[in-house]
Coordinates of C-alpha atoms in Angstrom, one line a residue:
Chain Z
X1 CA -4.8 -35.3 4.8
X2 CA -2.3 -36.4 1.8
X3 CA 0.7 -37.1 3.5
X4 CA 2.5 -35.6 0.4
X5 CA 0.7 -32.0 0.6
X6 CA 2.4 -31.0 3.6
X7 CA 4.9 -33.1 3.9
X8 CA 7.1 -34.0 0.6
X9 CA 9.1 -36.9 1.0
X10 CA 12.3 -34.7 -0.1
X11 CA 12.1 -31.3 0.7
X12 CA 13.1 -28.9 -2.0
X13 CA 15.6 -26.2 -0.6
X14 CA 15.6 -22.4 -1.4
X15 CA 17.5 -21.8 -4.7
X16 CA 16.6 -25.2 -6.1
X17 CA 12.6 -25.3 -5.8
X18 CA 9.8 -25.3 -8.8
X19 CA 9.2 -21.7 -7.1
X20 CA 13.3 -20.9 -7.8
X21 CA 13.2 -22.4 -11.1
X22 CA 9.9 -20.9 -12.3
X23 CA 10.6 -17.1 -11.1
X24 CA 14.4 -17.2 -12.3
X25 CA 15.1 -14.4 -14.8
X26 CA 18.3 -14.0 -17.2
X27 CA 20.2 -11.1 -17.4
X28 CA 19.9 -10.2 -21.2
X29 CA 22.1 -7.2 -20.6
X30 CA 22.1 -4.7 -17.3
X31 CA 18.6 -3.8 -16.1
X32 CA 17.0 -6.4 -18.6
X33 CA 16.2 -9.8 -17.8
X34 CA 13.9 -12.5 -19.9
X35 CA 11.9 -14.9 -18.4
X36 CA 9.6 -17.6 -19.7
X37 CA 6.5 -17.2 -17.6
X38 CA 5.3 -20.9 -16.5
X39 CA 2.0 -21.8 -16.8
X40 CA 2.4 -23.5 -13.5
X41 CA 1.2 -20.9 -11.6
X42 CA -1.8 -19.8 -13.2
X43 CA -5.5 -20.4 -11.5
X44 CA -8.2 -20.3 -14.1
X45 CA -6.6 -18.8 -17.1
X46 CA -4.8 -16.1 -15.2
X47 CA -1.4 -16.1 -13.9
X48 CA -0.8 -15.7 -10.5
X49 CA -0.5 -11.7 -9.3
X50 CA 1.8 -12.7 -6.4
X51 CA 3.7 -15.0 -8.6
X52 CA 4.2 -12.1 -11.3
X53 CA 5.4 -10.2 -8.1
X54 CA 8.2 -12.3 -7.4
X55 CA 9.2 -12.5 -10.9
X56 CA 9.7 -8.8 -10.7
X57 CA 10.8 -8.5 -7.0
X58 CA 13.9 -11.0 -8.3
X59 CA 14.8 -9.1 -11.2
X60 CA 14.8 -5.9 -8.9
X61 CA 17.3 -8.1 -6.3
X62 CA 19.5 -8.6 -8.8
X63 CA 19.7 -5.1 -10.2
X64 CA 20.0 -2.6 -6.7
X65 CA 22.6 -2.9 -4.1
X66 CA 20.1 -4.5 -1.3
X67 CA 18.8 -8.1 -2.0
X68 CA 15.4 -7.6 0.1
X69 CA 12.0 -6.0 -0.8
X70 CA 11.2 -4.0 2.5
X71 CA 8.4 -2.1 0.0
X72 CA 7.0 -3.1 -3.4
X73 CA 4.3 -1.4 -4.9
X74 CA 3.0 -3.1 -8.1
X75 CA 0.1 -1.7 -10.7
X76 CA -1.1 -4.4 -12.6
X77 CA -2.2 -3.0 -16.3
X78 CA -3.2 -6.1 -18.4
X79 CA -3.4 -9.8 -18.1
X80 CA -0.2 -11.3 -18.2
X81 CA -0.1 -15.1 -19.8
X82 CA 2.1 -18.1 -19.6
X83 CA 5.1 -17.6 -22.0
X84 CA 7.8 -15.3 -22.7
X85 CA 8.4 -11.8 -21.3
X86 CA 10.6 -9.1 -20.5
X87 CA 11.6 -7.2 -17.3
X88 CA 13.1 -3.9 -17.4
X89 CA 14.6 -2.6 -14.2
X90 CA 15.6 1.1 -13.2
X91 CA 17.9 1.8 -10.3
X92 CA 15.9 5.1 -8.8
X93 CA 18.0 5.8 -5.9
X94 CA 20.8 4.3 -3.9
X95 CA 21.4 4.9 -0.3
X96 CA 23.5 3.4 2.6
X97 CA 20.0 1.3 4.4
X98 CA 17.5 1.3 1.6
X99 CA 17.9 1.6 -2.3
X100 CA 14.9 2.5 -4.4
X101 CA 14.2 0.9 -7.9
X102 CA 11.5 0.5 -10.7
X103 CA 10.5 -2.5 -12.9
X104 CA 8.1 -3.2 -15.3
X105 CA 7.1 -6.5 -16.8
X106 CA 6.3 -6.8 -20.8
X107 CA 4.8 -9.3 -23.1
X108 CA 4.4 -9.5 -27.0
X109 CA 0.9 -8.5 -29.0
X110 CA 0.7 -10.4 -32.2
X111 CA 2.8 -8.1 -34.0
X112 CA 5.6 -8.4 -31.5
X113 CA 5.4 -5.3 -29.8
X114 CA 6.0 -4.9 -26.3
X115 CA 3.0 -4.6 -23.8
X116 CA 3.7 -3.6 -20.6
X117 CA 1.6 -6.0 -18.0
X118 CA 2.5 -4.6 -14.6
X119 CA 4.7 -2.0 -13.3
X120 CA 6.8 -2.1 -9.8
X121 CA 8.4 0.5 -7.4
X122 CA 10.1 -1.2 -4.4
X123 CA 12.2 0.2 -1.9
X124 CA 15.0 -2.5 -0.8
X125 CA 17.0 -3.0 2.4
X126 CA 18.8 -5.9 3.9
X127 CA 16.7 -7.7 6.7
X128 CA 19.8 -9.2 8.1
X129 CA 20.8 -6.0 9.3
X130 CA 17.8 -4.7 11.2
X131 CA 18.0 -4.1 14.8
X132 CA 16.2 -7.2 16.8
X133 CA 13.5 -5.2 18.4
X134 CA 10.2 -6.6 18.4
X135 CA 7.2 -4.4 19.5
X136 CA 4.8 -6.0 17.7
X137 CA 0.8 -5.7 19.2
X138 CA -0.8 -7.4 16.5
X139 CA -1.6 -11.2 17.6
X140 CA -1.1 -14.3 15.3
X141 CA -4.3 -15.0 13.5
X142 CA -6.6 -17.9 15.4
X143 CA -6.1 -20.5 12.7
X144 CA -6.5 -24.1 13.7
X145 CA -3.7 -26.7 13.4
X146 CA -2.9 -27.5 10.2
X147 CA -4.4 -31.3 10.3
X148 CA -7.6 -29.5 11.0
X149 CA -7.6 -27.2 7.9
X150 CA -8.9 -28.4 4.3
X151 CA -6.8 -27.8 1.2
X152 CA -7.8 -28.8 -2.6
X153 CA -7.3 -32.3 -2.2
X154 CA -9.3 -32.9 0.9
X155 CA -12.9 -32.5 -1.2
X156 CA -14.6 -32.7 -4.3
X157 CA -13.9 -28.8 -4.8
X158 CA -13.8 -26.5 -1.9
X159 CA -10.8 -24.5 -4.0
X160 CA -11.4 -25.3 -7.5
X161 CA -9.2 -28.3 -8.1
X162 CA -8.4 -27.7 -11.6
X163 CA -6.3 -24.8 -11.7
X164 CA -2.2 -25.4 -11.9
X165 CA -1.3 -23.4 -9.2
X166 CA -2.7 -25.9 -6.6
X167 CA -0.2 -28.3 -7.5
X168 CA 2.5 -25.8 -6.3
X169 CA 1.0 -24.9 -3.2
X170 CA 0.3 -26.2 0.1
X171 CA -2.6 -24.4 1.4
X172 CA -4.9 -25.2 4.1
X173 CA -7.8 -23.3 4.5
X174 CA -9.5 -22.5 8.2
X175 CA -12.6 -24.1 7.8
X176 CA -14.4 -21.0 9.5
X177 CA -13.4 -19.3 6.1
X178 CA -14.7 -22.5 4.1
X179 CA -18.4 -21.5 4.2
X180 CA -18.3 -20.3 0.5
X181 CA -16.8 -23.8 -0.5
X182 CA -20.5 -24.9 1.2
X183 CA -22.8 -22.6 -0.6
X184 CA -22.9 -20.7 2.9
X185 CA -20.8 -18.0 2.9
X186 CA -19.9 -16.1 6.2
X187 CA -20.5 -12.3 5.2
X188 CA -17.8 -11.4 6.7
X189 CA -14.3 -10.8 4.7
X190 CA -12.0 -13.0 6.1
X191 CA -10.0 -15.8 4.7
X192 CA -7.2 -17.5 6.6
X193 CA -4.8 -20.7 5.5
X194 CA -1.6 -22.4 6.7
X195 CA 0.5 -21.5 3.4
X196 CA 3.6 -23.1 1.8
X197 CA 5.0 -24.7 -1.5
X198 CA 4.2 -28.3 -2.2
X199 CA 7.8 -29.3 -3.1
X200 CA 8.6 -28.2 0.8
X201 CA 10.6 -25.5 0.0
X202 CA 10.9 -23.1 2.9
X203 CA 9.8 -19.4 2.7
X204 CA 12.1 -16.6 2.0
X205 CA 11.0 -12.9 1.4
X206 CA 10.3 -13.6 -2.1
X207 CA 8.0 -16.2 -1.5
X208 CA 6.3 -13.9 0.6
X209 CA 5.0 -11.8 -2.5
X210 CA 3.5 -14.9 -3.1
X211 CA 2.0 -15.8 -0.1
X212 CA 0.2 -12.8 0.1
X213 CA -1.9 -13.0 -2.8
X214 CA -2.5 -16.8 -3.0
X215 CA -5.7 -17.5 -1.3
X216 CA -9.3 -17.5 -2.6
X217 CA -10.5 -14.1 -2.5
X218 CA -12.3 -12.8 0.7
X219 CA -15.2 -11.6 -1.7
X220 CA -16.0 -15.4 -1.7
X221 CA -16.8 -15.4 1.8
X222 CA -18.8 -12.2 1.5
X223 CA -21.1 -14.1 -1.1
X224 CA -19.7 -12.9 -4.4
X225 CA -18.4 -15.1 -6.9
X226 CA -16.6 -14.2 -10.2
X227 CA -13.1 -12.7 -11.0
X228 CA -11.6 -10.2 -8.5
X229 CA -8.6 -9.0 -10.6
X230 CA -6.1 -6.8 -8.6
X231 CA -5.6 -3.0 -9.4
X232 CA -2.8 -2.2 -7.0
X233 CA -1.2 -4.5 -4.5
X234 CA 1.7 -3.1 -2.1
X235 CA 3.6 -5.6 0.3
X236 CA 6.0 -5.0 3.1
X237 CA 8.5 -7.7 4.3
X238 CA 9.3 -7.0 7.7
X239 CA 11.5 -10.0 8.9
X240 CA 13.0 -12.9 7.2
X241 CA 10.8 -15.7 7.8
X242 CA 11.4 -18.8 10.1
X243 CA 11.4 -22.1 8.5
X244 CA 8.2 -23.9 7.8
X245 CA 4.8 -23.1 6.9
X246 CA 3.4 -19.3 7.4
X247 CA -0.2 -18.6 8.2
X248 CA -1.7 -15.8 6.2
X249 CA -4.8 -13.8 7.4
X250 CA -6.5 -12.0 4.9
X251 CA -9.1 -9.2 5.8
X252 CA -11.9 -6.9 3.9
X253 CA -13.3 -4.0 5.5
X254 CA -14.4 -2.0 2.7
X255 CA -16.3 -3.6 0.1
X256 CA -18.0 -0.5 -2.2
X257 CA -18.3 0.9 -5.2
X258 CA -17.3 -2.1 -7.0
X259 CA -14.1 -2.5 -5.3
X260 CA -12.3 -3.5 -2.0
X261 CA -9.1 -3.7 -0.2
X262 CA -7.6 -6.9 0.6
X263 CA -4.9 -6.8 3.7
X264 CA -2.9 -9.8 4.4
X265 CA -0.8 -10.6 7.3
X266 CA 1.7 -13.4 7.5
X267 CA 3.3 -14.9 10.5
X268 CA 6.0 -17.5 10.2
X269 CA 6.4 -20.4 12.8
X270 CA 8.3 -18.4 15.5
X271 CA 4.9 -15.7 15.5
X272 CA 7.1 -13.1 13.9
X273 CA 4.9 -11.0 11.8
X274 CA 7.1 -11.2 8.8
X275 CA 4.8 -9.3 6.0
X276 CA 1.9 -7.3 5.6
X277 CA 0.2 -6.2 2.6
X278 CA -2.8 -4.2 1.0
X279 CA -4.4 -4.6 -2.3
X280 CA -6.9 -2.8 -4.1
X281 CA -9.4 -5.2 -6.1
X282 CA -12.4 -4.7 -8.3
X283 CA -15.1 -6.9 -7.9
X284 CA -18.2 -8.0 -10.0
X285 CA -21.5 -8.0 -7.6
X286 CA -22.5 -11.9 -8.0
Chain L
X1 CA -11.7 26.3 21.5
X2 CA -11.2 29.2 19.4
X3 CA -13.8 29.5 17.3
X4 CA -11.7 30.8 14.2
X5 CA -9.9 27.3 14.2
X6 CA -13.0 25.2 13.1
X7 CA -15.4 27.7 11.7
X8 CA -13.8 30.3 9.8
X9 CA -16.2 33.3 9.1
X10 CA -15.9 32.8 5.3
X11 CA -15.3 29.6 4.2
X12 CA -13.0 28.8 1.6
X13 CA -14.2 26.8 -1.5
X14 CA -12.7 24.0 -3.1
X15 CA -10.5 25.5 -6.0
X16 CA -10.0 28.6 -4.3
X17 CA -8.7 27.8 -0.9
X18 CA -5.0 28.1 0.5
X19 CA -4.3 24.3 -0.2
X20 CA -5.5 24.6 -4.0
X21 CA -3.4 27.6 -4.4
X22 CA -0.3 25.6 -2.8
X23 CA -0.9 22.5 -4.6
X24 CA -1.4 24.1 -8.1
X25 CA 1.1 23.1 -10.7
X26 CA 1.8 25.1 -14.0
X27 CA 1.9 23.1 -16.9
X28 CA 5.3 24.1 -19.0
X29 CA 4.6 21.5 -21.6
X30 CA 2.8 18.4 -21.8
X31 CA 3.8 16.0 -18.7
X32 CA 6.2 18.8 -17.5
X33 CA 4.4 20.8 -14.6
X34 CA 6.5 23.8 -12.3
X35 CA 5.6 24.6 -8.4
X36 CA 7.1 26.6 -6.0
X37 CA 6.6 24.4 -2.9
X38 CA 5.0 26.1 0.0
X39 CA 6.8 26.9 3.1
X40 CA 3.2 27.1 4.6
X41 CA 3.1 23.3 5.0
X42 CA 5.9 22.1 6.7
X43 CA 6.6 20.6 10.3
X44 CA 9.8 21.7 12.0
X45 CA 11.7 21.5 9.1
X46 CA 10.3 18.6 6.9
X47 CA 7.6 19.5 4.0
X48 CA 4.7 17.5 4.7
X49 CA 4.3 14.0 3.2
X50 CA 0.8 14.2 2.2
X51 CA 1.3 17.7 0.8
X52 CA 3.9 16.7 -1.3
X53 CA 1.4 13.4 -2.1
X54 CA -1.3 16.1 -3.4
X55 CA 0.9 18.2 -5.6
X56 CA 1.8 15.1 -7.5
X57 CA -1.5 13.8 -7.8
X58 CA -2.7 17.3 -8.9
X59 CA -0.5 17.1 -12.0
X60 CA -1.4 13.3 -12.6
X61 CA -4.7 14.4 -12.8
X62 CA -3.7 17.0 -15.3
X63 CA -2.0 14.4 -17.4
X64 CA -4.4 11.3 -17.2
X65 CA -7.7 11.3 -18.6
X66 CA -9.1 10.7 -15.1
X67 CA -9.3 12.6 -12.4
X68 CA -9.6 10.8 -9.3
X69 CA -6.8 9.1 -7.8
X70 CA -8.2 5.3 -6.9
X71 CA -4.7 3.9 -5.6
X72 CA -1.4 5.9 -5.4
X73 CA 1.9 5.2 -4.2
X74 CA 4.8 7.1 -3.4
X75 CA 8.2 6.3 -2.4
X76 CA 10.1 9.4 -0.8
X77 CA 13.6 9.2 -1.9
X78 CA 15.2 12.4 -0.6
X79 CA 14.2 15.4 1.8
X80 CA 11.8 17.8 0.4
X81 CA 12.4 21.8 0.9
X82 CA 10.2 24.6 0.1
X83 CA 11.1 26.3 -3.3
X84 CA 11.3 25.7 -6.9
X85 CA 10.2 22.1 -8.1
X86 CA 9.5 20.4 -10.9
X87 CA 6.6 17.3 -11.7
X88 CA 7.4 14.9 -14.4
X89 CA 4.8 13.0 -15.6
X90 CA 3.9 9.9 -17.9
X91 CA 1.0 8.0 -18.7
X92 CA 1.2 3.9 -18.4
X93 CA -2.0 3.0 -19.4
X94 CA -5.5 4.4 -20.4
X95 CA -8.4 2.4 -20.1
X96 CA -12.1 2.9 -19.9
X97 CA -12.4 2.5 -16.3
X98 CA -8.9 3.2 -15.1
X99 CA -5.7 4.8 -16.3
X100 CA -2.7 4.9 -14.8
X101 CA 0.6 7.4 -14.5
X102 CA 3.7 8.0 -13.0
X103 CA 5.1 11.0 -11.8
X104 CA 8.4 12.3 -10.1
X105 CA 9.2 15.4 -8.4
X106 CA 12.5 16.9 -8.4
X107 CA 14.2 19.8 -6.8
X108 CA 17.6 21.0 -7.6
X109 CA 21.1 20.6 -6.1
X110 CA 23.4 23.8 -5.7
X111 CA 24.7 23.2 -9.4
X112 CA 21.1 23.4 -10.4
X113 CA 20.6 19.6 -11.4
X114 CA 17.8 18.0 -10.7
X115 CA 17.4 15.5 -7.7
X116 CA 14.4 13.2 -7.4
X117 CA 12.3 13.6 -4.4
X118 CA 9.3 11.3 -4.4
X119 CA 8.3 9.0 -7.3
X120 CA 4.6 8.0 -7.5
X121 CA 2.7 5.0 -9.3
X122 CA -1.1 5.6 -9.4
X123 CA -4.2 4.4 -11.1
X124 CA -7.1 7.1 -11.5
X125 CA -10.7 6.7 -12.2
X126 CA -14.0 8.6 -11.9
X127 CA -15.4 8.5 -8.5
X128 CA -18.8 9.6 -9.6
X129 CA -19.0 6.9 -12.1
X130 CA -19.0 4.0 -9.1
X131 CA -21.8 2.0 -8.6
X132 CA -23.6 3.1 -5.2
X133 CA -23.3 0.1 -3.1
X134 CA -21.8 0.3 0.0
X135 CA -21.0 -3.3 1.9
X136 CA -18.7 -1.5 4.3
X137 CA -17.9 -3.9 7.7
X138 CA -15.7 -1.4 9.1
X139 CA -17.0 1.0 11.7
X140 CA -16.4 4.9 11.7
X141 CA -13.7 5.5 14.6
X142 CA -14.9 6.1 18.3
X143 CA -14.0 9.9 18.7
X144 CA -15.4 12.0 20.9
X145 CA -17.4 15.3 19.4
X146 CA -14.6 17.9 18.0
X147 CA -15.6 20.3 20.7
X148 CA -14.0 17.6 23.6
X149 CA -10.9 17.0 21.1
X150 CA -7.5 19.3 21.3
X151 CA -5.8 21.0 18.9
X152 CA -2.3 23.2 19.0
X153 CA -4.4 26.3 19.9
X154 CA -5.7 24.4 22.9
X155 CA -2.7 24.4 25.4
X156 CA 0.6 25.1 25.4
X157 CA 2.3 22.3 23.4
X158 CA 0.1 19.6 23.2
X159 CA 1.1 19.2 19.3
X160 CA 3.9 21.3 18.3
X161 CA 2.8 24.8 17.5
X162 CA 5.5 26.2 15.9
X163 CA 5.1 24.6 12.5
X164 CA 4.0 26.3 9.9
X165 CA 1.4 23.1 8.7
X166 CA -0.4 23.9 12.2
X167 CA -1.8 27.1 10.7
X168 CA -3.3 25.3 7.6
X169 CA -5.0 22.4 9.3
X170 CA -8.2 22.5 11.7
X171 CA -6.9 19.4 13.7
X172 CA -8.4 18.1 16.7
X173 CA -7.0 15.2 18.7
X174 CA -8.9 12.4 20.7
X175 CA -7.7 13.3 24.2
X176 CA -6.9 9.3 24.7
X177 CA -4.5 9.5 22.0
X178 CA -2.9 12.6 23.2
X179 CA -1.0 10.9 25.9
X180 CA 2.2 11.5 24.7
X181 CA 1.7 14.9 25.1
X182 CA 1.7 14.7 28.6
X183 CA 4.3 12.8 28.9
X184 CA 2.1 9.3 29.4
X185 CA 2.1 7.6 26.0
X186 CA -0.8 4.7 26.4
X187 CA 1.7 2.5 24.4
X188 CA -1.1 1.6 22.0
X189 CA -0.5 2.5 18.7
X190 CA -3.1 4.5 17.9
X191 CA -4.1 8.5 16.7
X192 CA -7.2 9.9 16.0
X193 CA -8.2 13.3 15.0
X194 CA -11.1 15.5 13.4
X195 CA -9.7 16.9 10.3
X196 CA -10.0 19.7 8.3
X197 CA -8.5 22.6 6.5
X198 CA -8.4 25.8 8.7
X199 CA -9.5 28.2 5.8
X200 CA -13.0 25.8 6.0
X201 CA -12.5 24.5 2.6
X202 CA -14.3 20.9 2.5
X203 CA -12.5 18.0 1.3
X204 CA -12.3 16.3 -2.0
X205 CA -10.2 13.4 -3.3
X206 CA -7.2 15.6 -3.3
X207 CA -7.0 16.9 0.6
X208 CA -7.5 13.3 1.5
X209 CA -4.2 12.8 0.4
X210 CA -3.0 15.2 3.1
X211 CA -5.3 13.6 5.7
X212 CA -3.9 10.5 5.9
X213 CA -0.3 11.9 6.5
X214 CA -1.3 15.1 8.8
X215 CA -1.6 13.7 12.3
X216 CA 1.4 13.1 14.8
X217 CA 3.0 10.0 14.4
X218 CA 1.8 6.8 15.9
X219 CA 5.1 6.3 17.2
X220 CA 4.9 9.0 20.1
X221 CA 1.8 6.9 21.6
X222 CA 4.3 4.3 21.7
X223 CA 6.6 6.3 23.8
X224 CA 9.1 7.0 20.9
X225 CA 10.0 10.6 20.1
X226 CA 12.3 11.8 17.1
X227 CA 11.6 11.6 13.5
X228 CA 9.5 9.1 11.6
X229 CA 10.3 9.5 7.9
X230 CA 8.0 8.1 5.2
X231 CA 9.4 5.2 3.1
X232 CA 6.3 4.7 1.2
X233 CA 2.7 5.7 1.5
X234 CA -0.1 4.0 -0.6
X235 CA -3.4 5.7 -0.6
X236 CA -7.0 4.5 -1.6
X237 CA -9.5 7.1 -1.9
X238 CA -13.0 5.2 -1.9
X239 CA -15.4 7.6 -2.2
X240 CA -15.7 11.7 -2.8
X241 CA -16.2 12.7 0.7
X242 CA -19.1 14.9 1.8
X243 CA -18.6 18.6 3.2
X244 CA -17.5 19.1 6.8
X245 CA -14.2 17.7 8.7
X246 CA -14.1 14.2 8.1
X247 CA -12.8 11.6 11.0
X248 CA -8.8 10.0 10.9
X249 CA -7.7 7.2 12.5
X250 CA -4.5 5.7 12.6
X251 CA -3.1 2.7 13.9
X252 CA 0.4 0.7 13.9
X253 CA 0.4 -3.1 14.6
X254 CA 4.1 -4.0 13.6
X255 CA 6.8 -1.8 15.3
X256 CA 10.1 -4.0 14.4
X257 CA 13.2 -4.0 13.3
X258 CA 13.4 -0.2 13.2
X259 CA 10.3 0.4 11.1
X260 CA 6.5 0.6 11.5
X261 CA 3.3 0.4 9.1
X262 CA 0.5 3.2 9.6
X263 CA -2.8 2.2 8.5
X264 CA -4.9 5.2 8.0
X265 CA -9.0 5.3 7.7
X266 CA -10.6 8.5 6.8
X267 CA -14.4 8.9 7.6
X268 CA -16.8 11.7 6.1
X269 CA -19.5 13.3 7.6
X270 CA -22.1 10.4 6.1
X271 CA -20.0 7.7 7.8
X272 CA -18.4 6.5 4.3
X273 CA -15.3 5.5 4.7
X274 CA -13.9 7.7 1.7
X275 CA -10.2 6.5 2.1
X276 CA -7.6 4.3 3.2
X277 CA -3.6 4.5 3.5
X278 CA -0.8 2.5 4.6
X279 CA 2.9 3.5 5.1
X280 CA 6.0 2.3 5.9
X281 CA 8.0 4.4 8.3
X282 CA 11.2 4.4 9.7
X283 CA 11.5 4.9 13.6
X284 CA 14.4 6.1 15.7
X285 CA 14.0 4.2 19.1
X286 CA 13.7 6.6 22.0

């Protein structure tokens, strides 16, 4: 395992990292934010949906009186491209514990007209203010130690190494969910990985929005290939994550009628279940 | 088991039932719908969240070119009351396979001003047009036959019989998830039931929106009591349900920091997983 992939010589800090730079939005006026979507978070030709969700999440954190996305639901409308975009936010309701907002990401067509890419509804709160009771019955995923897992840098092409996003992620896949890369998919809708940022930045609630949508599709282990575009993705952030890489476990139980769900759990280094997500995606049957 | 609870003498049909009557919206103008929220779907003093979601879902089905909610995400803002309400919808995007819309339910304060109760984002399609491949790995819930399950009419108070909604539902709870009613909660975040409408109406995609939020909270089996208000609820409808009652299984894996998720699966009489949902709810620790 190349040392650089999981332990950069100088670790970037939250607020001063590739991820923070590329999700930073510039307030043009109240509720309107400009951003140049980075080509650094593309896979094949698509901008990663988790990266886009983090951009919207950051704009909402600026608009709303609360800073942490407790639950954020995104409907993906049209395919985003690297380049200029504008985020328009609306405060729907503010309360003491939670506030709710809406945000849309727009890009521009050839005539310069705005085209909506994603629309989001979200309820924000303050994770730091929650009581510290933990009665989680779920167990952390059974995933081997990081040094026994594999990333794009470990083989000829276990994960497509041509995509830009691979350079920005520390992604180490559980070998037992890598059958698809060897032409032998397990037939089980499971994908598990250690997940961090390549520059060593620790996780925060915003990077958890990236974590839930950064692994290869579970459809690969179900023997399918091709594109699995997200229709809708909802993320619950349940706890501020402890430092270090997280473990991400993704499960699909219902592939039918050309659609599937992907459920993600994200566990931090303290064995806390810090985020849960579910998405509905379309599949092409291969 | 009172025969009337699960087998009414004359079964109501889809389109001519209590549920259809009480979720019917009247179009005032394009995208604006009036409704008088029925007191018949209240539990304690709250209007059931699944009933409200069905009202919004029906308005969106009228607005959008597609009729079936494939994925619908609701953020609950303020508590609804029986009485007049208005639904305002917006077409966000229309496509060949999917169209996306937004809807809000408003009621009125003492000065007659609109107060937003719920906001919804949803993507609709045509369930009848989906290919018939089924590669579901999930198994139907282990639930005893209906005659071995219990409803409000079977005992003094296994379920609070004072609420109006109980008269409109055919709800038969798995005895193994009824420990809470006997003062012996299992400690497991599970709730399972047979679910139908009391007047015998079969299910359709809209009534599945009700099904996912109609059981007692899993929190009861975790030893908690009190109110568990929904913050956000997302439902994926995956298949048009076959006739007859459905089986609903609800699971909570992460009770922490005063919040919990409830994951619901709904299985029809053909053993098809027809709907999946997840909600984030607040809990009071009892």
